Each structure stands twice: as structure tokens, then as C-alpha cells.
Tab-separated table of N, CA and C in Angstrom:
chain	number	residue	atom	x	y	z
A	1	ASN	N	294.636	171.173	14.211
A	1	ASN	CA	295.780	171.889	13.656
A	1	ASN	C	295.569	173.395	13.682
A	2	LEU	N	294.368	173.819	13.343
A	2	LEU	CA	294.040	175.242	13.338
A	2	LEU	C	294.140	175.826	14.750
A	3	PHE	N	293.742	175.002	15.738
A	3	PHE	CA	293.827	175.443	17.140
A	3	PHE	C	295.274	175.747	17.537
A	4	PHE	N	296.207	174.866	17.156
A	4	PHE	CA	297.617	175.069	17.500
A	4	PHE	C	298.194	176.295	16.796
A	5	LEU	N	297.767	176.511	15.579
A	5	LEU	CA	298.202	177.704	14.849
A	5	LEU	C	297.692	178.954	15.557
A	6	PHE	N	296.434	178.918	15.987
A	6	PHE	CA	295.854	180.035	16.724
A	6	PHE	C	296.604	180.266	18.034
A	7	LEU	N	296.878	179.171	18.767
A	7	LEU	CA	297.600	179.252	20.038
A	7	LEU	C	298.994	179.834	19.826
A	8	PHE	N	299.692	179.369	18.798
A	8	PHE	CA	301.040	179.866	18.504
A	8	PHE	C	301.000	181.359	18.175
A	9	SER	N	300.044	181.778	17.354
A	9	SER	CA	299.980	183.190	16.978
A	9	SER	C	299.630	184.062	18.177
A	10	CYS	N	298.775	183.553	19.077
A	10	CYS	CA	298.457	184.315	20.294
A	10	CYS	C	299.691	184.482	21.164
A	11	ARG	N	300.447	183.408	21.313
A	11	ARG	CA	301.692	183.495	22.095
A	11	ARG	C	302.646	184.506	21.478
A	12	PHE	N	302.790	184.437	20.158
A	12	PHE	CA	303.681	185.358	19.456
A	12	PHE	C	303.252	186.804	19.696
A	13	ILE	N	301.960	187.053	19.577
A	13	ILE	CA	301.442	188.409	19.774
A	13	ILE	C	301.681	188.859	21.209
A	14	CYS	N	301.435	187.978	22.175
A	14	CYS	CA	301.647	188.333	23.591
A	14	CYS	C	303.109	188.640	23.869
A	15	VAL	N	304.015	187.787	23.392
A	15	VAL	CA	305.452	188.010	23.589
A	15	VAL	C	305.870	189.312	22.909
A	16	PHE	N	305.365	189.531	21.702
A	16	PHE	CA	305.700	190.749	20.974
A	16	PHE	C	305.235	191.984	21.739
A	17	ALA	N	304.027	191.930	22.305
A	17	ALA	CA	303.489	193.063	23.075
A	17	ALA	C	304.347	193.335	24.311
A	18	VAL	N	304.773	192.277	24.979
A	18	VAL	CA	305.634	192.437	26.157
A	18	VAL	C	306.958	193.075	25.750
A	19	LEU	N	307.535	192.609	24.648
A	19	LEU	CA	308.810	193.170	24.186
A	19	LEU	C	308.672	194.636	23.810
A	20	ILE	N	307.595	194.982	23.147
A	20	ILE	CA	307.376	196.381	22.779
A	20	ILE	C	307.274	197.234	24.041
A	21	ASN	N	306.530	196.753	25.027
A	21	ASN	CA	306.378	197.473	26.287
A	21	ASN	C	307.730	197.639	26.976
A	22	LYS	N	308.544	196.588	27.002
A	22	LYS	CA	309.852	196.644	27.654
A	22	LYS	C	310.767	197.636	26.932
A	23	VAL	N	310.771	197.577	25.614
A	23	VAL	CA	311.615	198.480	24.830
A	23	VAL	C	311.202	199.937	25.052
A	24	SER	N	309.919	200.182	25.178
A	24	SER	CA	309.463	201.566	25.340
A	24	SER	C	309.919	202.158	26.673
A	25	LEU	N	310.195	201.300	27.660
A	25	LEU	CA	310.656	201.788	28.957
A	25	LEU	C	312.171	201.911	29.002
A	26	GLN	N	312.831	201.445	27.954
A	26	GLN	CA	314.286	201.460	27.933
A	26	GLN	C	314.778	202.481	26.911
A	27	GLU	N	315.808	203.196	27.277
A	27	GLU	CA	316.297	204.276	26.429
A	27	GLU	C	317.818	204.322	26.545
A	28	THR	N	318.520	204.498	25.431
A	28	THR	CA	319.985	204.564	25.455
A	28	THR	C	320.458	205.889	24.874
A	29	VAL	N	321.382	206.531	25.573
A	29	VAL	CA	322.017	207.751	25.077
A	29	VAL	C	323.527	207.554	25.133
A	30	HIS	N	324.249	208.367	24.380
A	30	HIS	CA	325.706	208.304	24.361
A	30	HIS	C	326.279	209.603	24.911
A	31	ARG	N	327.338	209.484	25.683
A	31	ARG	CA	328.019	210.648	26.246
A	31	ARG	C	329.522	210.466	26.061
A	32	GLU	N	330.222	211.591	25.912
A	32	GLU	CA	331.679	211.555	25.825
A	32	GLU	C	332.261	212.339	26.983
A	33	GLY	N	333.380	211.849	27.510
A	33	GLY	CA	334.079	212.536	28.583
A	33	GLY	C	335.571	212.476	28.321
A	34	VAL	N	336.303	213.329	29.008
A	34	VAL	CA	337.770	213.337	28.869
A	34	VAL	C	338.399	212.970	30.209
A	35	ILE	N	339.574	212.375	30.143
A	35	ILE	CA	340.305	211.977	31.341
A	35	ILE	C	340.434	213.182	32.282
A	36	GLY	N	340.075	212.970	33.545
A	36	GLY	CA	340.164	214.028	34.548
A	36	GLY	C	338.967	214.961	34.574
A	37	GLY	N	338.102	214.871	33.565
A	37	GLY	CA	336.941	215.761	33.484
A	37	GLY	C	335.725	215.181	34.181
A	38	SER	N	334.573	215.748	33.865
A	38	SER	CA	333.300	215.314	34.444
A	38	SER	C	332.291	215.100	33.333
A	39	VAL	N	331.273	214.291	33.627
A	39	VAL	CA	330.213	214.059	32.653
A	39	VAL	C	328.895	213.861	33.400
A	40	LEU	N	327.827	214.404	32.813
A	40	LEU	CA	326.488	214.219	33.376
A	40	LEU	C	325.871	212.982	32.733
A	41	LEU	N	325.445	212.039	33.576
A	41	LEU	CA	324.783	210.828	33.097
A	41	LEU	C	323.290	210.998	33.359
A	42	PRO	N	322.496	211.194	32.299
A	42	PRO	CA	321.080	211.533	32.479
A	42	PRO	C	320.213	210.324	32.836
A	43	CYS	N	319.250	210.576	33.709
A	43	CYS	CA	318.265	209.559	34.064
A	43	CYS	C	317.037	210.265	34.616
A	44	SER	N	316.011	210.374	33.794
A	44	SER	CA	314.767	211.017	34.226
A	44	SER	C	313.603	210.087	33.974
A	45	SER	N	312.648	210.131	34.874
A	45	SER	CA	311.456	209.323	34.745
A	45	SER	C	310.416	210.064	33.914
A	46	THR	N	309.697	209.317	33.106
A	46	THR	CA	308.608	209.923	32.340
A	46	THR	C	307.334	209.952	33.170
A	47	LYS	N	307.330	209.216	34.280
A	47	LYS	CA	306.177	209.200	35.181
A	47	LYS	C	306.334	210.364	36.161
A	48	HIS	N	305.256	211.073	36.422
A	48	HIS	CA	305.363	212.251	37.284
A	48	HIS	C	304.616	212.101	38.607
A	49	ASP	N	304.244	210.867	38.915
A	49	ASP	CA	303.510	210.657	40.159
A	49	ASP	C	304.338	209.876	41.176
A	50	HIS	N	305.648	210.118	41.165
A	50	HIS	CA	306.537	209.397	42.083
A	50	HIS	C	306.334	209.868	43.519
A	51	LYS	N	306.192	208.911	44.400
A	51	LYS	CA	306.268	209.202	45.820
A	51	LYS	C	307.704	208.838	46.191
A	52	LEU	N	308.500	209.822	46.555
A	52	LEU	CA	309.918	209.564	46.794
A	52	LEU	C	310.135	208.460	47.814
A	53	GLN	N	309.276	208.393	48.832
A	53	GLN	CA	309.466	207.377	49.866
A	53	GLN	C	309.263	205.963	49.315
A	54	ASP	N	308.667	205.843	48.119
A	54	ASP	CA	308.463	204.529	47.494
A	54	ASP	C	309.391	204.309	46.297
A	55	THR	N	310.298	205.247	46.040
A	55	THR	CA	311.118	205.196	44.834
A	55	THR	C	312.546	204.759	45.134
A	56	ASP	N	313.020	203.773	44.368
A	56	ASP	CA	314.410	203.333	44.424
A	56	ASP	C	315.023	203.533	43.051
A	57	VAL	N	316.277	203.962	43.032
A	57	VAL	CA	317.010	204.138	41.783
A	57	VAL	C	318.366	203.475	41.951
A	58	SER	N	318.729	202.633	40.997
A	58	SER	CA	320.048	202.001	41.072
A	58	SER	C	320.837	202.317	39.811
A	59	TRP	N	322.028	202.853	40.019
A	59	TRP	CA	322.973	203.130	38.943
A	59	TRP	C	324.027	202.021	38.948
A	60	ARG	N	324.227	201.371	37.795
A	60	ARG	CA	325.227	200.304	37.675
A	60	ARG	C	326.122	200.573	36.474
A	61	HIS	N	327.369	200.116	36.569
A	61	HIS	CA	328.322	200.244	35.469
A	61	HIS	C	328.638	198.846	34.958
A	62	ASN	N	328.482	198.645	33.667
A	62	ASN	CA	328.719	197.350	33.020
A	62	ASN	C	327.989	196.213	33.742
A	63	ASP	N	326.774	196.484	34.154
A	63	ASP	CA	325.858	195.520	34.781
A	63	ASP	C	326.300	194.975	36.128
A	64	SER	N	327.417	195.435	36.676
A	64	SER	CA	327.836	194.813	37.927
A	64	SER	C	328.250	195.808	39.010
A	65	GLU	N	329.076	196.778	38.668
A	65	GLU	CA	329.590	197.690	39.693
A	65	GLU	C	328.504	198.650	40.164
A	66	ILE	N	328.389	198.786	41.479
A	66	ILE	CA	327.392	199.691	42.054
A	66	ILE	C	327.970	201.100	42.061
A	67	VAL	N	327.405	201.959	41.211
A	67	VAL	CA	327.866	203.340	41.091
A	67	VAL	C	327.205	204.202	42.160
A	68	PHE	N	325.862	204.056	42.274
A	68	PHE	CA	325.129	204.874	43.228
A	68	PHE	C	323.721	204.316	43.382
A	69	ASP	N	323.177	204.440	44.588
A	69	ASP	CA	321.809	204.006	44.842
A	69	ASP	C	321.032	205.118	45.523
A	70	ILE	N	319.767	205.191	45.186
A	70	ILE	CA	318.822	206.059	45.891
A	70	ILE	C	317.759	205.104	46.422
A	71	VAL	N	317.633	205.042	47.746
A	71	VAL	CA	316.712	204.107	48.384
A	71	VAL	C	315.634	204.899	49.110
A	72	LYS	N	314.384	204.664	48.700
A	72	LYS	CA	313.239	205.375	49.278
A	72	LYS	C	313.444	206.894	49.227
A	73	GLY	N	314.003	207.357	48.095
A	73	GLY	CA	314.190	208.788	47.875
A	73	GLY	C	315.414	209.388	48.541
A	74	GLU	N	316.215	208.562	49.232
A	74	GLU	CA	317.405	209.065	49.940
A	74	GLU	C	318.674	208.464	49.340
A	75	ASP	N	319.736	209.281	49.254
A	75	ASP	CA	321.021	208.792	48.764
A	75	ASP	C	321.545	207.680	49.664
A	76	SER	N	322.111	206.638	49.051
A	76	SER	CA	322.666	205.527	49.812
A	76	SER	C	323.995	205.105	49.191
A	77	VAL	N	325.067	205.183	49.962
A	77	VAL	CA	326.386	204.791	49.458
A	77	VAL	C	326.924	203.561	50.195
A	78	ALA	N	326.081	202.901	50.985
A	78	ALA	CA	326.517	201.753	51.786
A	78	ALA	C	327.121	200.644	50.923
A	79	GLU	N	326.523	200.385	49.762
A	79	GLU	CA	326.984	199.295	48.899
A	79	GLU	C	327.834	199.799	47.728
A	80	GLN	N	328.118	201.092	47.689
A	80	GLN	CA	328.809	201.703	46.549
A	80	GLN	C	330.204	201.117	46.342
A	81	ASP	N	330.532	200.810	45.093
A	81	ASP	CA	331.869	200.330	44.739
A	81	ASP	C	332.894	201.411	45.082
A	82	SER	N	334.017	201.008	45.630
A	82	SER	CA	335.032	201.969	46.089
A	82	SER	C	335.559	202.858	44.963
A	83	ARG	N	335.477	202.392	43.708
A	83	ARG	CA	335.963	203.209	42.579
A	83	ARG	C	335.159	204.497	42.402
A	84	TYR	N	333.940	204.528	42.958
A	84	TYR	CA	333.079	205.697	42.744
A	84	TYR	C	332.944	206.590	43.971
A	85	LYS	N	333.514	206.155	45.094
A	85	LYS	CA	333.421	206.968	46.316
A	85	LYS	C	334.015	208.348	46.037
A	86	THR	N	333.352	209.369	46.455
A	86	THR	CA	333.724	210.793	46.314
A	86	THR	C	333.717	211.302	44.869
A	87	ARG	N	333.344	210.460	43.897
A	87	ARG	CA	333.361	210.899	42.497
A	87	ARG	C	331.969	211.142	41.930
A	88	VAL	N	330.927	210.731	42.654
A	88	VAL	CA	329.559	210.855	42.146
A	88	VAL	C	328.865	212.033	42.810
A	89	GLU	N	328.333	212.911	41.975
A	89	GLU	CA	327.548	214.048	42.461
A	89	GLU	C	326.089	213.788	42.128
A	90	THR	N	325.205	214.108	43.072
A	90	THR	CA	323.773	213.919	42.829
A	90	THR	C	323.050	215.244	42.991
A	91	PHE	N	321.778	215.235	42.632
A	91	PHE	CA	320.980	216.457	42.653
A	91	PHE	C	319.650	216.177	43.373
A	92	PRO	N	319.696	216.006	44.710
A	92	PRO	CA	318.507	215.607	45.479
A	92	PRO	C	317.291	216.517	45.298
A	93	LEU	N	317.508	217.794	45.042
A	93	LEU	CA	316.366	218.692	44.843
A	93	LEU	C	315.615	218.363	43.553
A	94	GLU	N	316.267	217.657	42.645
A	94	GLU	CA	315.642	217.274	41.366
A	94	GLU	C	314.822	215.986	41.472
A	95	TYR	N	315.028	215.213	42.534
A	95	TYR	CA	314.345	213.924	42.664
A	95	TYR	C	312.828	214.079	42.582
A	96	LYS	N	312.299	215.150	43.188
A	96	LYS	CA	310.845	215.371	43.168
A	96	LYS	C	310.310	215.501	41.750
A	97	ARG	N	311.161	215.965	40.841
A	97	ARG	CA	310.762	216.146	39.432
A	97	ARG	C	310.974	214.864	38.620
A	98	GLY	N	311.473	213.808	39.290
A	98	GLY	CA	311.738	212.561	38.568
A	98	GLY	C	313.085	212.543	37.881
A	99	ASN	N	313.968	213.486	38.244
A	99	ASN	CA	315.297	213.565	37.638
A	99	ASN	C	316.309	212.939	38.601
A	100	PHE	N	316.871	211.784	38.194
A	100	PHE	CA	317.823	211.059	39.028
A	100	PHE	C	319.201	210.996	38.360
A	101	SER	N	319.511	212.015	37.563
A	101	SER	CA	320.802	212.077	36.880
A	101	SER	C	321.926	212.201	37.899
A	102	ILE	N	323.115	211.739	37.499
A	102	ILE	CA	324.294	211.887	38.348
A	102	ILE	C	325.417	212.509	37.531
A	103	LYS	N	326.356	213.116	38.226
A	103	LYS	CA	327.544	213.665	37.581
A	103	LYS	C	328.726	212.848	38.074
A	104	LEU	N	329.503	212.305	37.139
A	104	LEU	CA	330.684	211.522	37.482
A	104	LEU	C	331.911	212.385	37.244
A	105	ASN	N	332.691	212.577	38.312
A	105	ASN	CA	333.869	213.454	38.265
A	105	ASN	C	335.167	212.657	38.183
A	106	ASN	N	336.243	213.377	37.832
A	106	ASN	CA	337.592	212.791	37.783
A	106	ASN	C	337.606	211.516	36.941
A	107	LEU	N	337.132	211.641	35.714
A	107	LEU	CA	336.997	210.492	34.816
A	107	LEU	C	338.337	209.822	34.520
A	108	ASN	N	338.285	208.497	34.360
A	108	ASN	CA	339.466	207.753	33.923
A	108	ASN	C	339.032	206.718	32.887
A	109	TYR	N	339.998	206.065	32.251
A	109	TYR	CA	339.682	205.150	31.153
A	109	TYR	C	338.765	204.005	31.573
A	110	THR	N	338.856	203.570	32.816
A	110	THR	CA	338.030	202.445	33.254
A	110	THR	C	336.552	202.832	33.404
A	111	ASP	N	336.247	204.112	33.301
A	111	ASP	CA	334.844	204.546	33.370
A	111	ASP	C	334.104	204.310	32.051
A	112	ALA	N	334.831	204.004	30.988
A	112	ALA	CA	334.180	203.757	29.695
A	112	ALA	C	333.271	202.539	29.816
A	113	GLY	N	332.185	202.571	29.090
A	113	GLY	CA	331.269	201.436	29.085
A	113	GLY	C	329.835	201.886	29.246
A	114	GLU	N	328.997	200.945	29.691
A	114	GLU	CA	327.572	201.241	29.801
A	114	GLU	C	327.153	201.425	31.251
A	115	PHE	N	326.468	202.525	31.488
A	115	PHE	CA	325.871	202.811	32.786
A	115	PHE	C	324.371	202.605	32.652
A	116	ASN	N	323.781	201.942	33.644
A	116	ASN	CA	322.339	201.698	33.643
A	116	ASN	C	321.723	202.341	34.869
A	117	CYS	N	320.608	202.985	34.645
A	117	CYS	CA	319.833	203.583	35.724
A	117	CYS	C	318.475	202.912	35.710
A	118	LEU	N	318.123	202.235	36.805
A	118	LEU	CA	316.841	201.569	36.902
A	118	LEU	C	316.009	202.255	37.973
A	119	ILE	N	314.830	202.727	37.570
A	119	ILE	CA	313.916	203.411	38.491
A	119	ILE	C	312.787	202.441	38.827
A	120	THR	N	312.591	202.169	40.122
A	120	THR	CA	311.477	201.325	40.534
A	120	THR	C	310.615	202.110	41.512
A	121	PRO	N	309.340	201.910	41.544
A	121	PRO	CA	308.589	200.795	40.974
A	121	PRO	C	308.128	200.995	39.527
A	122	SER	N	308.431	202.118	38.885
A	122	SER	CA	307.932	202.345	37.515
A	122	SER	C	308.640	201.467	36.489
A	123	ASN	N	309.737	200.817	36.911
A	123	ASN	CA	310.461	199.877	36.058
A	123	ASN	C	311.001	200.510	34.779
A	124	GLU	N	311.443	201.754	34.881
A	124	GLU	CA	312.049	202.436	33.733
A	124	GLU	C	313.556	202.221	33.799
A	125	GLN	N	314.152	201.965	32.644
A	125	GLN	CA	315.602	201.797	32.597
A	125	GLN	C	316.195	202.739	31.568
A	126	LYS	N	317.218	203.465	31.993
A	126	LYS	CA	317.940	204.366	31.098
A	126	LYS	C	319.365	203.839	30.985
A	127	ASN	N	319.893	203.796	29.771
A	127	ASN	CA	321.253	203.323	29.531
A	127	ASN	C	322.074	204.472	28.961
A	128	VAL	N	323.272	204.624	29.492
A	128	VAL	CA	324.179	205.663	29.001
A	128	VAL	C	325.484	204.987	28.619
A	129	VAL	N	325.840	205.086	27.346
A	129	VAL	CA	327.116	204.550	26.889
A	129	VAL	C	328.134	205.683	26.985
A	130	LEU	N	329.170	205.479	27.805
A	130	LEU	CA	330.180	206.505	28.030
A	130	LEU	C	331.465	206.176	27.287
A	131	ILE	N	331.897	207.126	26.489
A	131	ILE	CA	333.155	207.009	25.748
A	131	ILE	C	334.136	207.988	26.378
A	132	ILE	N	335.329	207.495	26.703
A	132	ILE	CA	336.348	208.322	27.343
A	132	ILE	C	337.451	208.631	26.340
A	133	LYS	N	337.803	209.910	26.248
A	133	LYS	CA	338.881	210.341	25.360
A	133	LYS	C	340.018	210.902	26.190
A	134	GLY	N	341.219	210.905	25.636
A	134	GLY	CA	342.384	211.450	26.346
A	134	GLY	C	342.232	212.932	26.583
A	135	ALA	N	342.964	213.430	27.567
A	135	ALA	CA	342.872	214.861	27.944
A	135	ALA	C	343.456	215.747	26.872
């Protein structure tokens, strides 16, 4: 019986440690924008040893729509959802610093929701909750 209690507590501790590690890599911020305006959606890596040729960044809206991708350090719009074509601004000179923020222009009500930025291979995730207000 004592063995099972020990095994259960070890599992609990291991799961808890994994959750703490996952939470520490995840960060949520809130931003407000107005119809027709622009908003900066922040996404910076805390790791400073990125080799751009090994770095991928994926921006998603509400877990499904492809807002923007950076593949091996290069902008990629091949899979981009048509709602974001010509509306996303990037800052390629900032990539070397680990800054993968984007600017979303010509905001509309359907842009409200959660944007996720996932940086790999460091496995960092940044979440931005966007609230849209009338002009």
C-alpha cells in the first residue's frame, strides 16, 4: 500500500512539474483596437540563442485561422488565411533579436478573440486577447 502511495505522489509531482514548466513558457496579454485601426500583437522569445534558419513561428487566430507564418526565419504566406492577406505587417529586422511581433491593420469586428504565437524549437507560446471597439 505504501508503494502505491509513493508511486501516486511521484506521478503527481512529475505532472505538476510538467504543468509548471508549460505554464512558464506561456504568457497572455490583452490588447484593444478600434475598427479600421491597427494593433501590435507582441511575441518575443526569452531565449536569445535562436538560429533563424532553425526557427519557425506560427501565428493563429482562435486556434484555427492561419494569420502568419515564419518558416526557417523567412516570412511565409503560402498557407495564410485570405482574411489576413495584405493586413499583416512584420518586422524581419527584429527576428534576430527574438522579436516576432506582428501588426494587424484595417481591424474589423471578426478580428476579436485570441491570437497565439508559437515559437519553435524553443516551444514558447504567447497569447494575445484582442478586444475590438467601434470607431
